[in-house]
One Martini backbone bead per residue (centre of mass of N, CA, C, O) as a GRO file, in nm:
protein
   77
    1UNK     BB    1   3.048   1.923   1.103
    2UNK     BB    2   2.691   1.881   1.137
    3UNK     BB    3   2.468   1.638   0.995
    4UNK     BB    4   2.120   1.600   0.941
    5UNK     BB    5   1.901   1.319   0.868
    6UNK     BB    6   1.562   1.292   0.785
    7UNK     BB    7   1.378   0.988   0.791
    8UNK     BB    8   1.114   0.835   0.716
    9UNK     BB    9   0.915   0.598   0.817
   10UNK     BB   10   0.834   0.310   0.693
   11UNK     BB   11   0.496   0.267   0.575
   12UNK     BB   12   0.208   0.115   0.545
   13UNK     BB   13  -0.060   0.236   0.323
   14UNK     BB   14  -0.130  -0.027   0.137
   15UNK     BB   15  -0.365  -0.291   0.076
   16UNK     BB   16  -0.442  -0.610  -0.087
   17UNK     BB   17  -0.658  -0.822  -0.192
   18UNK     BB   18  -0.746  -1.084  -0.400
   19UNK     BB   19  -0.951  -0.863  -0.554
   20UNK     BB   20  -0.802  -0.563  -0.531
   21UNK     BB   21  -0.870  -0.441  -0.266
   22UNK     BB   22  -0.831  -0.154  -0.080
   23UNK     BB   23  -0.633  -0.068   0.214
   24UNK     BB   24  -0.602   0.208   0.426
   25UNK     BB   25  -0.327   0.368   0.606
   26UNK     BB   26  -0.303   0.559   0.907
   27UNK     BB   27  -0.098   0.777   1.110
   28UNK     BB   28   0.041   0.879   1.387
   29UNK     BB   29   0.303   1.042   1.543
   30UNK     BB   30   0.373   0.742   1.684
   31UNK     BB   31   0.327   0.517   1.449
   32UNK     BB   32   0.030   0.447   1.470
   33UNK     BB   33  -0.257   0.328   1.394
   34UNK     BB   34  -0.549   0.528   1.322
   35UNK     BB   35  -0.653   0.449   1.019
   36UNK     BB   36  -0.899   0.244   0.848
   37UNK     BB   37  -0.970   0.198   0.494
   38UNK     BB   38  -1.184   0.072   0.291
   39UNK     BB   39  -1.311   0.019  -0.030
   40UNK     BB   40  -1.592   0.171   0.072
   41UNK     BB   41  -1.491   0.400   0.300
   42UNK     BB   42  -1.462   0.267   0.565
   43UNK     BB   43  -1.391   0.352   0.905
   44UNK     BB   44  -1.122   0.292   1.141
   45UNK     BB   45  -1.050   0.400   1.473
   46UNK     BB   46  -0.765   0.461   1.684
   47UNK     BB   47  -0.696   0.461   2.036
   48UNK     BB   48  -0.449   0.562   2.279
   49UNK     BB   49  -0.244   0.530   2.523
   50UNK     BB   50   0.058   0.617   2.673
   51UNK     BB   51   0.162   0.303   2.601
   52UNK     BB   52   0.011   0.213   2.313
   53UNK     BB   53  -0.269   0.116   2.376
   54UNK     BB   54  -0.561   0.007   2.281
   55UNK     BB   55  -0.887   0.167   2.384
   56UNK     BB   56  -1.017   0.261   2.102
   57UNK     BB   57  -1.290   0.178   1.874
   58UNK     BB   58  -1.394   0.332   1.565
   59UNK     BB   59  -1.689   0.253   1.388
   60UNK     BB   60  -1.901   0.355   1.142
   61UNK     BB   61  -2.098   0.086   1.171
   62UNK     BB   62  -2.052   0.128   1.483
   63UNK     BB   63  -2.024   0.165   1.784
   64UNK     BB   64  -1.835   0.243   2.026
   65UNK     BB   65  -1.528   0.094   2.147
   66UNK     BB   66  -1.414  -0.025   2.461
   67UNK     BB   67  -1.172  -0.245   2.505
   68UNK     BB   68  -1.137  -0.244   2.829
   69UNK     BB   69  -1.467  -0.333   2.848
   70UNK     BB   70  -1.417  -0.595   2.661
   71UNK     BB   71  -1.366  -0.930   2.714
   72UNK     BB   72  -1.319  -1.043   2.413
   73UNK     BB   73  -1.028  -0.890   2.392
   74UNK     BB   74  -0.837  -0.932   2.653
   75UNK     BB   75  -0.832  -0.647   2.795
   76UNK     BB   76  -0.636  -0.505   3.059
   77UNK     BB   77  -0.530  -0.286   3.319
   0.00000   0.00000   0.00000
């Protein structure tokens, strides 16, 4: 008899800064961070290519950033 046990990968879901403000982390099915929400409820969303590299950063407070198009991030194709 073969029994399989599936255990979820432990992932950091919330961190706190020195002032006790929480930052929440959500993950995609590939276990990469998909959304980060700060204590004020502002979200930053990350999109990845097929290799797992971040290619898009969407910040509610700013226009969409395509990381591979912005030289200051140092990311190249």
